Tab-separated table of C-alpha atoms and ligand atoms in Angstrom:
chain	number	residue	atom	x	y	z
A	8	MET	CA	107.621	69.504	114.426
A	9	ASN	CA	105.680	70.808	111.385
A	10	ALA	CA	106.287	69.337	108.160
A	11	THR	CA	107.827	71.546	105.282
A	12	PRO	CA	104.929	73.478	103.735
A	13	ALA	CA	104.309	72.215	100.013
A	14	ARG	CA	105.242	74.777	97.371
A	15	THR	CA	102.341	76.878	96.460
A	16	SER	CA	100.778	75.507	93.184
A	17	ASN	CA	100.425	77.651	90.055
A	18	ASP	CA	96.488	77.072	90.561
A	19	GLU	CA	96.625	78.541	94.003
A	20	LEU	CA	98.918	81.385	92.880
A	21	LEU	CA	96.383	82.163	90.210
A	22	ARG	CA	93.699	82.018	92.866
A	23	GLN	CA	95.579	84.651	94.950
A	24	ALA	CA	96.092	86.755	91.855
A	25	THR	CA	92.179	86.817	91.180
A	26	LEU	CA	91.528	87.712	94.821
A	27	ALA	CA	94.105	90.525	94.550
A	28	ALA	CA	92.394	91.915	91.192
A	29	GLU	CA	89.241	92.450	93.486
A	30	LYS	CA	91.087	95.379	95.167
A	31	SER	CA	92.083	97.172	91.889
A	32	TYR	CA	91.919	100.974	91.923
A	33	SER	CA	90.969	101.377	88.131
A	34	PRO	CA	88.285	103.862	87.522
A	35	TYR	CA	89.846	104.964	84.263
A	36	SER	CA	90.292	101.751	82.373
A	37	ASN	CA	87.862	99.419	84.458
A	38	PHE	CA	90.408	96.818	83.927
A	39	LYS	CA	91.043	94.903	87.177
A	40	VAL	CA	94.344	93.193	87.269
A	41	GLY	CA	96.039	91.259	90.181
A	42	ALA	CA	99.346	89.646	90.322
A	43	ALA	CA	100.709	87.048	92.830
A	44	LEU	CA	104.533	86.177	93.436
A	45	LEU	CA	105.920	82.983	94.690
A	46	LEU	CA	109.071	83.760	96.358
A	47	GLU	CA	111.831	81.323	96.846
A	48	ASN	CA	111.359	81.313	100.744
A	49	GLY	CA	107.805	80.250	100.141
A	50	GLN	CA	106.049	83.290	100.722
A	51	VAL	CA	103.409	84.753	98.367
A	52	VAL	CA	102.917	88.441	97.697
A	53	THR	CA	99.984	89.938	95.840
A	54	GLY	CA	99.456	93.289	94.186
A	55	THR	CA	96.919	95.002	92.085
A	56	ASN	CA	96.780	97.861	89.665
A	57	VAL	CA	96.553	101.368	90.998
A	58	GLU	CA	95.436	103.996	88.396
A	59	ASN	CA	95.746	107.769	88.343
A	60	VAL	CA	93.966	110.469	86.703
A	61	SER	CA	97.349	111.476	85.127
A	62	PHE	CA	97.227	108.211	83.205
A	63	GLY	CA	100.947	107.617	82.817
A	64	LEU	CA	101.531	107.445	86.702
A	65	THR	CA	99.368	104.069	86.694
A	66	ILE	CA	100.992	101.118	88.437
A	67	CYS	CA	100.537	97.653	87.054
A	68	ALA	CA	99.703	94.857	89.395
A	69	GLU	CA	102.813	92.942	88.806
A	70	ARG	CA	105.056	95.919	89.806
A	71	ALA	CA	102.740	96.625	92.629
A	72	ALA	CA	103.510	93.170	93.999
A	73	LEU	CA	107.326	93.454	93.283
A	74	VAL	CA	107.601	96.643	95.161
A	75	ARG	CA	105.481	95.149	97.994
A	76	ALA	CA	107.640	92.250	98.025
A	77	VAL	CA	111.048	94.017	98.185
A	78	SER	CA	109.772	96.121	100.902
A	79	GLU	CA	108.496	93.294	103.144
A	80	PHE	CA	111.360	90.728	102.345
A	81	GLY	CA	114.310	92.934	101.500
A	82	PRO	CA	116.708	93.121	98.392
A	83	GLU	CA	117.660	89.296	98.416
A	84	ILE	CA	114.175	88.059	97.166
A	85	ARG	CA	114.288	85.676	94.197
A	86	ILE	CA	110.987	85.236	92.552
A	87	VAL	CA	110.155	81.522	91.283
A	88	ALA	CA	106.709	82.029	89.833
A	89	VAL	CA	104.116	84.672	88.880
A	90	ALA	CA	100.567	84.559	88.220
A	91	VAL	CA	98.447	87.310	86.673
A	92	ALA	CA	94.749	87.376	86.471
A	93	ASN	CA	92.194	89.809	85.421
A	94	LEU	CA	88.557	90.139	86.231
A	95	ASN	CA	87.783	91.200	82.706
A	96	LYS	CA	87.781	87.797	80.832
A	97	ALA	CA	90.514	89.248	78.951
A	98	ALA	CA	94.272	88.013	77.856
A	99	SER	CA	96.767	89.848	80.096
A	100	PRO	CA	100.371	88.824	79.717
A	101	PRO	CA	102.772	91.119	82.075
A	102	CYS	CA	103.459	94.349	79.829
A	103	GLY	CA	106.797	94.870	78.841
A	104	ALA	CA	107.585	97.361	81.788
A	105	CYS	CA	106.660	94.713	84.274
A	106	ARG	CA	108.750	92.084	82.546
A	107	GLN	CA	111.878	94.377	82.715
A	108	MET	CA	111.302	95.123	86.483
A	109	LEU	CA	110.712	91.426	87.187
A	110	ALA	CA	113.830	90.523	85.491
A	111	GLU	CA	115.759	92.043	88.271
A	112	PHE	CA	114.457	89.418	90.738
A	113	ALA	CA	112.986	86.638	88.629
A	114	SER	CA	114.748	83.548	87.811
A	115	ALA	CA	115.236	82.489	84.276
A	116	ASP	CA	113.111	79.231	84.713
A	117	ALA	CA	110.440	81.063	86.804
A	118	ALA	CA	106.755	80.225	85.640
A	119	ILE	CA	104.841	83.013	84.425
A	120	VAL	CA	101.172	81.944	84.308
A	121	PHE	CA	98.749	84.234	82.544
A	122	PRO	CA	95.575	84.456	80.885
A	123	ALA	CA	96.367	84.420	77.111
A	124	ALA	CA	93.949	84.344	74.083
A	125	ALA	CA	93.669	80.558	74.165
A	126	GLY	CA	93.294	80.568	78.085
A	127	VAL	CA	95.724	80.269	81.143
A	128	THR	CA	99.168	79.869	79.690
A	129	THR	CA	102.478	78.965	81.552
A	130	MET	CA	105.671	80.143	80.141
A	131	ARG	CA	109.431	80.576	81.490
A	132	PHE	CA	110.418	83.924	82.395
A	133	GLU	CA	113.154	83.590	79.812
A	134	GLU	CA	110.592	83.101	77.134
A	135	VAL	CA	108.622	86.022	77.979
A	136	LEU	CA	111.589	88.376	78.277
A	137	PRO	CA	114.433	86.974	75.933
A	138	LEU	CA	116.256	90.276	75.625
A	139	GLY	CA	115.840	92.092	78.561
A	140	PHE	CA	118.243	94.928	79.367
A	141	ASP	CA	120.805	93.823	81.061
A	142	MET	CA	122.009	91.174	83.486
A	143	GLN	CA	125.584	91.670	82.898
A	144	LEU	CA	125.119	95.472	83.802
A	145	LYS	CA	123.281	94.720	86.870
A	146	ASP	CA	126.295	92.442	87.652
A	147	LYS	CA	128.758	94.909	87.161
A	148	ALA	CA	127.001	97.284	89.410
A	149	ARG	CA	127.131	95.111	92.376
B	9	LIG	N1	97.982	96.530	83.727
B	9	LIG	C1	98.471	95.956	84.721
B	9	LIG	O1	98.089	95.770	85.833
B	9	LIG	N2	99.546	94.815	84.274
B	9	LIG	C2	99.954	94.797	82.993
B	9	LIG	O2	100.890	93.991	82.790
B	9	LIG	C3	99.309	95.340	81.844
B	9	LIG	C4	98.168	96.658	82.344
B	9	LIG	C5	97.010	97.442	84.145
B	9	LIG	C6	97.259	98.808	84.064
B	9	LIG	C7	95.958	99.725	83.765
B	9	LIG	O3	95.600	99.954	85.138
B	9	LIG	C8	95.205	98.666	83.247
B	9	LIG	O4	95.786	97.325	83.389
B	9	LIG	C9	94.760	98.885	81.636
B	9	LIG	O5	95.750	99.042	80.834
């Protein structure tokens, strides 16, 4: 019988986010971002940013990973950790839109690992999105 696999470490998640950033389609910004989500079921799902000549249609790496995760594993997924990386040696915390999208599926204590100005930083999800709109509304909608 196989042993239960070890939970993917934050370092490994960051490595997978960096690999995902290699796939970036970002001819307009040249900013290559990757994201890796660790799901409660142990699966890791990655995504990268996909830009468009109509700039506002660009999809961030985090949201690309999120829609991929739901598409592969269904609406009950829970995200327990998120790593974000870029190939530009810049700070890249998840943008506000991505935080709001992640809120739908991420636990309050999910680890958010990202390059900050001072280096790789880990914060709890509820710290990076303290006033997301609106868990109560979501509960009522169900
Ligand atoms: N980007 C992400 O992929 N994630 C974020 O959280 C912020 C920004 C992308 C969008 C665009 O392709 C490039 O980074 C520059 O803004």
